Short mmCIF file of C-alpha atoms and ligand atoms in Angstrom, two decimals:
data_model
loop_
_atom_site.label_atom_id
_atom_site.label_comp_id
_atom_site.label_asym_id
_atom_site.label_seq_id
_atom_site.Cartn_x
_atom_site.Cartn_y
_atom_site.Cartn_z
CA MET A 113 -11.66 -1.13 27.16
CA ALA A 114 -10.83 2.08 28.98
CA ILE A 115 -12.52 5.19 27.69
CA ILE A 116 -10.29 8.14 26.96
CA ASP A 117 -11.88 11.40 27.79
CA CYS A 118 -9.89 13.87 25.81
CA CYS A 119 -12.00 16.71 27.12
CA SER A 120 -10.37 16.26 30.50
CA GLN A 121 -6.95 16.68 28.87
CA PRO A 122 -5.78 20.17 28.21
CA GLY A 123 -5.38 20.95 24.51
CA LEU A 124 -5.46 18.62 21.56
CA ARG A 125 -3.99 15.11 21.27
CA PRO A 126 -0.75 14.84 19.31
CA TYR A 127 -1.07 12.74 16.15
CA LEU A 128 1.31 9.90 17.00
CA ASP A 129 -0.03 9.58 20.49
CA ALA A 130 -3.59 9.29 19.22
CA LYS A 131 -2.63 6.91 16.42
CA ASN A 132 -0.73 4.55 18.71
CA ASP A 133 -3.51 4.62 21.27
CA MET A 134 -6.06 3.83 18.57
CA LEU A 135 -3.97 0.95 17.18
CA SER A 136 -3.60 -0.53 20.68
CA ARG A 137 -7.41 -0.73 20.82
CA LEU A 138 -7.78 -2.68 17.59
CA GLU A 139 -7.25 -6.37 16.92
CA ALA A 140 -6.96 -8.23 13.65
CA ILE A 141 -9.98 -10.25 12.60
CA ALA A 142 -9.16 -13.91 13.06
CA ALA A 143 -11.11 -15.47 10.18
CA THR A 144 -9.14 -16.82 7.24
CA ASP A 145 -10.02 -18.18 3.82
CA ILE A 146 -8.21 -20.50 1.48
CA ILE A 147 -8.57 -19.07 -1.99
CA PRO A 148 -7.18 -19.80 -5.46
CA LEU A 149 -4.04 -17.83 -6.23
CA GLU A 150 -5.84 -16.26 -9.16
CA GLN A 151 -8.20 -14.47 -6.77
CA ALA A 152 -5.54 -13.48 -4.25
CA LEU A 153 -4.71 -9.99 -5.50
CA ASN A 154 -5.07 -7.40 -2.70
CA HIS A 155 -5.65 -10.01 0.00
CA ILE A 156 -3.50 -10.23 3.12
CA LEU A 157 -1.48 -13.39 3.78
CA ALA A 158 -2.77 -15.08 6.93
CA GLU A 159 0.36 -17.21 7.31
CA ALA A 160 4.00 -16.95 6.35
CA VAL A 161 4.72 -18.58 2.99
CA SER A 162 7.76 -20.85 2.67
CA SER A 163 9.00 -22.00 -0.67
CA PRO A 164 8.09 -25.62 -1.45
CA ILE A 165 10.82 -25.73 -4.11
CA ASP A 166 14.16 -24.27 -5.06
CA VAL A 167 13.74 -21.34 -7.47
CA PRO A 168 15.17 -21.91 -9.96
CA SER A 169 15.04 -25.65 -9.43
CA PHE A 170 17.84 -26.42 -11.91
CA ALA A 171 20.97 -24.67 -13.18
CA ASN A 172 20.14 -22.82 -16.37
CA SER A 173 21.54 -20.34 -18.83
CA ALA A 174 21.16 -16.59 -18.51
CA MET A 175 22.13 -16.09 -22.16
CA ASP A 176 21.74 -17.50 -25.64
CA GLY A 177 25.10 -19.08 -26.43
CA TYR A 178 27.13 -22.20 -25.77
CA ALA A 179 27.42 -24.29 -22.59
CA LEU A 180 30.93 -25.58 -21.98
CA ARG A 181 33.60 -26.52 -19.43
CA ALA A 182 35.64 -23.40 -18.71
CA GLU A 183 38.76 -25.44 -17.99
CA ASP A 184 38.78 -26.84 -21.57
CA LEU A 185 39.33 -23.48 -23.21
CA VAL A 186 42.60 -22.94 -24.99
CA GLU A 187 43.10 -19.78 -27.07
CA GLY A 188 42.43 -20.49 -30.73
CA GLN A 189 41.12 -24.04 -30.19
CA GLY A 190 37.53 -24.92 -31.01
CA LEU A 191 34.98 -27.03 -29.14
CA GLN A 192 32.94 -29.77 -30.78
CA LEU A 193 29.22 -28.93 -30.83
CA VAL A 194 27.40 -32.04 -29.55
CA GLY A 195 23.81 -30.94 -29.09
CA THR A 196 21.23 -28.32 -28.14
CA SER A 197 19.49 -27.37 -24.91
CA LEU A 198 16.32 -25.33 -25.35
CA ALA A 199 14.02 -23.96 -22.63
CA GLY A 200 11.77 -26.89 -21.74
CA HIS A 201 13.89 -29.32 -23.81
CA PRO A 202 17.09 -30.13 -21.93
CA PHE A 203 20.06 -31.78 -23.67
CA GLY A 204 19.94 -35.43 -22.60
CA GLY A 205 23.66 -36.13 -22.75
CA ARG A 206 26.77 -34.90 -21.03
CA VAL A 207 29.31 -32.31 -22.14
CA GLY A 208 32.66 -34.01 -22.25
CA PRO A 209 36.16 -32.51 -22.53
CA GLY A 210 36.50 -30.37 -25.66
CA GLU A 211 32.74 -30.31 -26.26
CA CYS A 212 29.99 -27.73 -26.07
CA VAL A 213 26.20 -27.53 -26.38
CA ARG A 214 24.13 -24.80 -28.04
CA ILE A 215 22.01 -23.35 -25.25
CA MET A 216 19.18 -20.81 -25.04
CA THR A 217 18.17 -18.51 -22.19
CA GLY A 218 16.39 -20.43 -19.44
CA ALA A 219 17.42 -23.83 -20.83
CA ALA A 220 18.90 -26.36 -18.40
CA LEU A 221 22.68 -26.36 -18.18
CA PRO A 222 23.76 -29.80 -19.46
CA LEU A 223 25.60 -32.17 -17.16
CA GLY A 224 29.35 -31.60 -17.31
CA ALA A 225 29.09 -27.95 -18.40
CA ASP A 226 29.83 -25.19 -15.89
CA SER A 227 29.75 -21.97 -17.92
CA VAL A 228 28.00 -20.27 -20.81
CA VAL A 229 29.58 -18.08 -23.47
CA MET A 230 27.30 -15.60 -25.24
CA GLN A 231 26.77 -16.40 -28.89
CA GLU A 232 27.95 -12.86 -29.74
CA ASN A 233 31.37 -13.85 -28.37
CA CYS A 234 31.70 -17.04 -30.43
CA ARG A 235 32.51 -17.94 -33.97
CA SER A 236 31.22 -21.24 -35.26
CA GLU A 237 32.37 -23.25 -38.28
CA HIS A 238 31.12 -26.73 -39.26
CA ASN A 239 29.98 -27.73 -35.77
CA VAL A 240 33.12 -26.36 -34.16
CA VAL A 241 32.70 -23.36 -31.86
CA TYR A 242 35.51 -20.90 -31.14
CA PRO A 243 34.82 -18.76 -28.06
CA CYS A 244 36.75 -15.47 -28.04
CA GLY A 245 38.02 -13.68 -24.98
CA PRO A 246 38.33 -14.81 -21.40
CA VAL A 247 35.70 -17.05 -19.76
CA LYS A 248 35.09 -17.09 -16.00
CA THR A 249 33.95 -20.42 -14.58
CA GLY A 250 30.22 -20.22 -13.81
CA GLN A 251 29.58 -17.23 -16.00
CA HIS A 252 26.03 -16.67 -17.28
CA VAL A 253 24.78 -19.62 -15.26
CA ARG A 254 21.81 -19.21 -12.92
CA LEU A 255 22.32 -21.60 -10.03
CA PRO A 256 19.57 -23.66 -8.39
CA ALA A 257 17.96 -21.81 -5.42
CA GLU A 258 19.71 -18.60 -6.48
CA ASP A 259 16.38 -16.80 -6.16
CA LEU A 260 14.72 -18.80 -3.34
CA ALA A 261 15.73 -21.96 -1.50
CA GLN A 262 13.26 -24.71 -0.61
CA GLY A 263 11.94 -24.10 2.93
CA GLU A 264 12.95 -20.46 2.96
CA VAL A 265 10.32 -18.02 4.27
CA VAL A 266 9.43 -15.94 1.25
CA PHE A 267 6.70 -13.71 2.72
CA ASP A 268 5.69 -13.05 6.30
CA ALA A 269 2.12 -13.25 7.51
CA GLY A 270 0.47 -9.89 7.01
CA THR A 271 1.93 -9.27 3.56
CA ARG A 272 -0.44 -7.56 1.13
CA ILE A 273 -0.56 -9.51 -2.11
CA ASN A 274 0.20 -6.97 -4.82
CA ALA A 275 1.02 -7.87 -8.41
CA ARG A 276 4.69 -8.47 -7.57
CA VAL A 277 3.97 -10.68 -4.58
CA LEU A 278 1.43 -12.55 -6.70
CA SER A 279 4.08 -13.29 -9.33
CA VAL A 280 6.48 -14.67 -6.74
CA LEU A 281 3.74 -16.86 -5.25
CA ALA A 282 3.03 -18.16 -8.75
CA SER A 283 6.73 -18.90 -9.28
CA LEU A 284 6.50 -21.25 -6.28
CA GLY A 285 3.72 -23.19 -7.99
CA LEU A 286 1.20 -22.45 -5.22
CA GLU A 287 -2.33 -23.01 -6.40
CA GLN A 288 -4.12 -21.89 -3.25
CA ILE A 289 -3.24 -19.47 -0.54
CA CYS A 290 -4.40 -18.82 3.03
CA VAL A 291 -5.50 -15.22 3.47
CA ARG A 292 -7.36 -13.19 6.07
CA ARG A 293 -11.02 -12.76 5.37
CA PRO A 294 -11.33 -9.34 3.71
CA LEU A 295 -12.80 -6.60 5.88
CA THR A 296 -16.39 -5.48 5.45
CA LEU A 297 -16.87 -1.79 6.03
CA ALA A 298 -20.02 0.23 6.34
CA LEU A 299 -19.81 3.74 4.97
CA LEU A 300 -22.13 6.71 5.28
CA SER A 301 -22.20 10.47 4.95
CA THR A 302 -24.14 12.74 7.26
CA GLY A 303 -25.48 16.15 6.34
CA ASP A 304 -28.82 17.71 5.41
CA GLU A 305 -27.01 19.61 2.68
CA LEU A 306 -25.67 16.57 0.84
CA LYS A 307 -26.91 15.35 -2.50
CA ASN A 308 -25.86 12.51 -4.76
CA PRO A 309 -24.36 13.28 -8.16
CA GLY A 310 -27.15 13.74 -10.66
CA GLU A 311 -29.56 15.22 -8.12
CA LEU A 312 -30.62 18.87 -8.24
CA LEU A 313 -29.03 21.15 -5.69
CA ALA A 314 -31.45 23.21 -3.60
CA PRO A 315 -30.08 26.45 -2.19
CA GLY A 316 -27.41 25.61 0.37
CA ASP A 317 -26.85 22.07 -0.93
CA ILE A 318 -23.58 20.48 -2.06
CA TYR A 319 -22.68 17.18 -3.63
CA ASP A 320 -21.44 14.39 -1.39
CA SER A 321 -17.87 13.90 -2.52
CA ASN A 322 -16.41 12.22 0.54
CA ARG A 323 -18.28 8.97 0.31
CA ILE A 324 -17.32 8.17 -3.27
CA GLY A 325 -13.69 9.10 -2.59
CA VAL A 326 -13.47 7.05 0.59
CA ARG A 327 -15.27 4.21 -1.09
CA ALA A 328 -12.72 4.25 -3.90
CA MET A 329 -9.87 4.09 -1.42
CA LEU A 330 -11.49 1.21 0.44
CA GLU A 331 -12.14 -0.73 -2.73
CA ARG A 332 -8.56 -0.29 -3.84
CA LEU A 333 -7.55 -1.76 -0.51
CA GLY A 334 -9.59 -4.89 -1.24
CA ILE A 335 -12.29 -4.05 1.29
CA ARG A 336 -15.96 -4.93 0.82
CA VAL A 337 -18.05 -1.78 1.23
CA LEU A 338 -21.62 -1.57 2.49
CA ASP A 339 -22.66 1.85 1.28
CA TYR A 340 -25.44 3.25 3.48
CA GLY A 341 -25.58 6.45 1.45
CA ILE A 342 -26.38 9.91 2.79
CA LEU A 343 -28.08 10.33 6.17
CA ALA A 344 -29.86 13.51 7.20
CA ASP A 345 -28.68 15.20 10.38
CA ASP A 346 -31.16 13.23 12.44
CA PRO A 347 -29.89 11.52 15.59
CA GLU A 348 -32.55 8.79 15.37
CA LEU A 349 -31.56 7.87 11.81
CA ILE A 350 -27.89 8.01 12.68
CA ARG A 351 -28.40 5.76 15.71
CA GLU A 352 -30.32 3.22 13.60
CA HIS A 353 -27.48 3.02 11.06
CA PHE A 354 -24.77 2.82 13.71
CA LEU A 355 -26.53 -0.23 15.16
CA LYS A 356 -26.98 -1.72 11.68
CA ALA A 357 -23.26 -1.32 11.03
CA ALA A 358 -22.47 -3.02 14.33
CA ARG A 359 -24.42 -6.05 13.09
CA GLU A 360 -23.11 -6.10 9.53
CA ALA A 361 -19.58 -4.71 9.41
CA ASP A 362 -16.10 -4.91 10.91
CA ALA A 363 -15.95 -1.14 10.96
CA LEU A 364 -18.03 1.91 10.17
CA ILE A 365 -16.71 5.05 8.53
CA THR A 366 -18.80 8.19 8.64
CA SER A 367 -18.07 11.65 7.34
CA GLY A 368 -19.35 14.89 8.76
CA GLY A 369 -21.02 15.73 12.01
CA VAL A 370 -17.96 15.43 14.25
CA SER A 371 -17.35 19.09 14.92
CA VAL A 372 -19.20 21.04 17.56
CA GLY A 373 -21.93 22.60 15.40
CA ASP A 374 -25.62 22.41 16.22
CA ALA A 375 -26.28 19.56 13.78
CA ASP A 376 -23.21 17.50 14.63
CA TYR A 377 -24.75 14.35 16.06
CA THR A 378 -22.10 11.77 15.20
CA LYS A 379 -20.18 12.05 18.44
CA GLN A 380 -23.33 12.31 20.52
CA VAL A 381 -24.82 9.13 19.03
CA LEU A 382 -21.53 7.29 19.31
CA GLU A 383 -21.44 8.11 22.99
CA GLU A 384 -24.96 6.73 23.38
CA VAL A 385 -24.63 3.46 21.47
CA GLY A 386 -20.92 2.79 21.71
CA ARG A 387 -17.64 3.93 23.19
CA ILE A 388 -15.82 7.00 22.02
CA GLY A 389 -12.03 7.02 21.81
CA PHE A 390 -10.94 10.54 21.05
CA TRP A 391 -12.12 13.28 18.82
CA LYS A 392 -9.85 16.29 18.88
CA LEU A 393 -6.39 15.96 17.41
CA ALA A 394 -3.48 18.33 17.12
CA ILE A 395 -3.46 17.97 13.35
CA LYS A 396 -4.40 20.15 10.42
CA PRO A 397 -6.40 19.41 8.42
CA GLY A 398 -8.65 17.18 10.46
CA LYS A 399 -8.87 18.41 14.01
CA PRO A 400 -12.24 16.78 14.61
CA PHE A 401 -11.85 13.03 14.19
CA ALA A 402 -13.75 10.43 16.15
CA PHE A 403 -12.60 6.93 16.93
CA GLY A 404 -14.44 4.38 18.97
CA HIS A 405 -16.41 1.16 18.92
CA ILE A 406 -20.04 0.18 18.59
CA GLY A 407 -19.98 -3.30 20.08
CA ASN A 408 -17.16 -5.02 18.19
CA CYS A 409 -17.47 -2.73 15.20
CA ALA A 410 -14.68 -0.16 15.02
CA PHE A 411 -15.84 3.37 14.36
CA PHE A 412 -14.04 6.11 12.44
CA GLY A 413 -15.70 9.47 12.19
CA LEU A 414 -14.06 11.53 9.45
CA PRO A 415 -14.47 15.29 9.40
CA GLY A 416 -16.85 16.61 6.77
CA ASN A 417 -14.38 18.85 4.98
CA PRO A 418 -13.22 16.83 2.01
CA VAL A 419 -9.49 17.47 2.43
CA SER A 420 -9.72 16.72 6.13
CA ALA A 421 -11.63 13.54 5.40
CA ALA A 422 -9.03 12.28 2.91
CA VAL A 423 -6.05 13.26 5.04
CA THR A 424 -7.41 11.74 8.25
CA PHE A 425 -8.35 8.63 6.30
CA HIS A 426 -4.73 8.30 5.24
CA LEU A 427 -3.17 9.23 8.57
CA LEU A 428 -5.46 7.32 10.90
CA VAL A 429 -7.96 5.06 9.17
CA ARG A 430 -5.48 3.45 6.77
CA PRO A 431 -3.20 2.19 9.60
CA ALA A 432 -6.26 1.18 11.63
CA LEU A 433 -7.64 -0.84 8.71
CA ALA A 434 -4.26 -2.52 8.32
CA ARG A 435 -4.40 -3.52 11.98
CA LEU A 436 -7.95 -4.89 11.58
CA ALA A 437 -7.05 -6.73 8.39
CA GLY A 438 -3.91 -8.27 9.89
CA GLU A 439 -1.75 -6.37 7.40
CA ARG A 440 1.84 -5.46 8.17
CA LEU A 441 2.26 -1.90 7.00
CA ALA A 442 5.81 -0.88 6.18
CA PRO A 443 6.78 2.49 7.66
CA THR A 444 6.07 5.30 5.22
CA PRO A 445 9.34 6.61 3.74
CA LEU A 446 9.75 10.29 4.52
CA LEU A 447 11.75 12.54 2.21
CA GLN A 448 13.36 15.91 2.75
CA ALA A 449 12.75 18.64 0.20
CA ARG A 450 13.54 22.31 0.00
CA ALA A 451 10.58 24.69 0.23
CA LEU A 452 10.53 26.61 -3.07
CA MET A 453 8.11 29.13 -1.55
CA PRO A 454 7.07 30.12 1.96
CA PHE A 455 4.43 27.99 3.73
CA ARG A 456 2.19 29.56 6.35
CA LYS A 457 1.97 27.55 9.54
CA SER A 458 1.19 28.31 13.16
CA PRO A 459 2.67 26.28 16.00
CA GLY A 460 0.28 24.00 17.88
CA ARG A 461 -0.89 21.43 15.33
CA MET A 462 0.98 19.13 12.99
CA ASP A 463 0.15 20.39 9.53
CA PHE A 464 -0.15 18.04 6.57
CA GLN A 465 -0.12 20.55 3.74
CA ARG A 466 -0.60 19.36 0.20
CA GLY A 467 2.39 19.84 -2.05
CA ILE A 468 3.87 19.18 -5.44
CA VAL A 469 7.39 17.85 -5.17
CA SER A 470 9.76 17.66 -8.11
CA ASN A 471 13.41 17.22 -8.97
CA GLN A 472 15.32 20.47 -9.29
CA PRO A 473 18.04 21.06 -11.92
CA ASP A 474 20.71 20.22 -9.31
CA GLY A 475 18.97 16.87 -8.62
CA SER A 476 17.64 17.85 -5.20
CA LEU A 477 13.94 17.79 -4.32
CA GLY A 478 11.93 21.00 -4.19
CA VAL A 479 8.33 21.43 -3.11
CA VAL A 480 5.62 24.01 -3.75
CA ALA A 481 2.10 24.19 -2.32
CA ALA A 482 -0.58 22.44 -4.37
CA GLY A 483 -2.93 25.39 -4.62
CA SER A 484 -5.03 26.53 -1.69
CA GLN A 485 -4.37 24.88 1.64
CA SER A 486 -7.97 25.38 2.80
CA SER A 487 -9.42 22.08 3.98
CA ALA A 488 -12.52 22.84 1.90
CA VAL A 489 -10.60 23.03 -1.38
CA TYR A 490 -10.36 19.50 -2.65
CA SER A 491 -9.25 20.37 -6.17
CA ALA A 492 -5.80 21.23 -4.76
CA MET A 493 -5.67 17.80 -3.16
CA ALA A 494 -6.22 16.18 -6.52
CA GLU A 495 -3.22 18.09 -7.92
CA ALA A 496 -0.89 17.23 -5.05
CA ASN A 497 1.69 14.47 -5.24
CA CYS A 498 2.86 14.71 -1.64
CA LEU A 499 1.81 15.57 1.88
CA LEU A 500 4.13 17.79 3.87
CA HIS A 501 4.65 16.80 7.49
CA LEU A 502 5.12 20.17 9.18
CA GLU A 503 6.01 19.54 12.80
CA GLN A 504 3.57 20.45 15.56
CA ASP A 505 5.72 23.15 17.12
CA ARG A 506 6.94 24.65 13.86
CA GLY A 507 5.90 28.12 12.74
CA ASN A 508 6.02 29.64 9.24
CA VAL A 509 8.33 27.92 6.77
CA ALA A 510 10.55 30.32 4.84
CA GLU A 511 11.55 29.71 1.23
CA GLY A 512 14.71 27.58 1.19
CA GLU A 513 14.03 25.71 4.44
CA LEU A 514 13.98 21.92 4.43
CA VAL A 515 10.64 20.24 5.00
CA THR A 516 9.67 16.60 5.50
CA LEU A 517 7.15 15.04 3.18
CA GLU A 518 5.66 11.75 2.09
CA LEU A 519 4.68 10.88 -1.44
CA ILE A 520 1.00 10.30 -1.93
CA ASP A 521 0.65 6.63 -2.59
CA GLY A 522 -0.91 6.28 -6.00
CA LEU A 523 -2.03 2.79 -5.12
CA TYR A 524 -5.12 3.83 -3.26
CA TRP A 525 -5.54 7.61 -3.18
P1 AMP B 695 -19.42 18.87 9.24
O1 AMP B 695 -18.26 18.09 9.72
O2 AMP B 695 -20.63 18.04 9.07
O3 AMP B 695 -19.65 20.08 10.10
O4 AMP B 695 -19.04 19.41 7.80
C1 AMP B 695 -17.95 20.28 7.59
C2 AMP B 695 -17.95 20.77 6.16
O5 AMP B 695 -17.77 19.67 5.26
C3 AMP B 695 -19.23 21.44 5.73
O6 AMP B 695 -18.91 22.49 4.85
C4 AMP B 695 -19.97 20.35 4.99
O7 AMP B 695 -20.91 20.84 4.08
C5 AMP B 695 -18.83 19.62 4.31
N1 AMP B 695 -19.17 18.23 4.10
C6 AMP B 695 -19.70 17.40 5.01
N2 AMP B 695 -19.88 16.18 4.49
C7 AMP B 695 -19.45 16.24 3.21
C8 AMP B 695 -19.39 15.29 2.15
N3 AMP B 695 -19.80 14.03 2.33
N4 AMP B 695 -18.89 15.68 0.97
C9 AMP B 695 -18.47 16.95 0.80
N5 AMP B 695 -18.49 17.89 1.75
C10 AMP B 695 -18.99 17.56 2.95
MG1 MG B 696 -22.61 18.26 8.77
#
């Protein structure tokens, strides 16, 4: 693997350039597992899934009503009721000319019948049914394979199994499914000032909020987390844990220690025990971000500032984890909204400001800032429902200008 030395490049690396470079250096883990469908939520399909059956596998009724032959209908004439077809209890006979069968939603359409008339549109007297109004041949009938045909590819390899995908897999009758082995990630925070919730803060201390937040995101992505806790700013300790992660995990995520302060050892240790990818990006928040490898273990060094950590996780680590996990990530839909207030921005870095987007009385989208845009103010992040994508070269945004944004995905943030 070639080593990128960003220090030899003038300026900072543009976001997309860095992201694509990083992705080109990552490969999906090859291991797969066959697991019961019931345990498949949040796993990634290792193979494409084709339907073993037609769904539905038989013609059935979309309504409660009467199954009949549309051609038999003559205004004012009734049809002889000859039986009943319930869901799970098909009518055994055949619907002949001038006949009909009482049918319920989901029940098999009897042989001979081609259409269903809703019960609300029928009058029945002594086993004779009088449909009212016009009837189109085939109406209210769900045809075999209307949803999925046998042999059809239903999901591609790389699909994340969410609740909806899971339901479709169940509708195919699949009992087991071949998925990629879930990723194992090591996670640690660095900083002499960090304390765990519940501990007393000495002067100058703060609570470690990054690790629990990142951990939550990882767990929601179905990733197994090895939590190494808080490490002091001690290069020896950091080195030891980097090597441990290389033995135990597919990737290591750290937070803190990637800027250029006196106690920022993350980059230094990564250079010693592994290979560093890049570490200065033309993005805000999150300029310092380290990517690299320790042996085969991918390394992501998040900035210490909580907003920067969460935003770089989303912008860089999330796509990288998808690549490692063999997940196909759909492109993020970007929306345009009108700035309902000015946004301060200097050209030079792409700025992912936190916003609150809402529908305006005229139906258009409008966006305001979610509180302070300081990368140290996480409470504003928790209020936000979108991230603005303010272009690298753009300056201040005036009220009324259009801005691009993405909704914050409630699934894992
Ligand atoms: P660093 O990247 O280590 O220079 O840290 C930058 C800023 O983020 C400093 O104000 C740190 O105190 C803060 N910080 C670092 N790690 C964490 C963490 N795990 N949780 C909350 N804040 C942090
Ligand atoms: Mg630090």
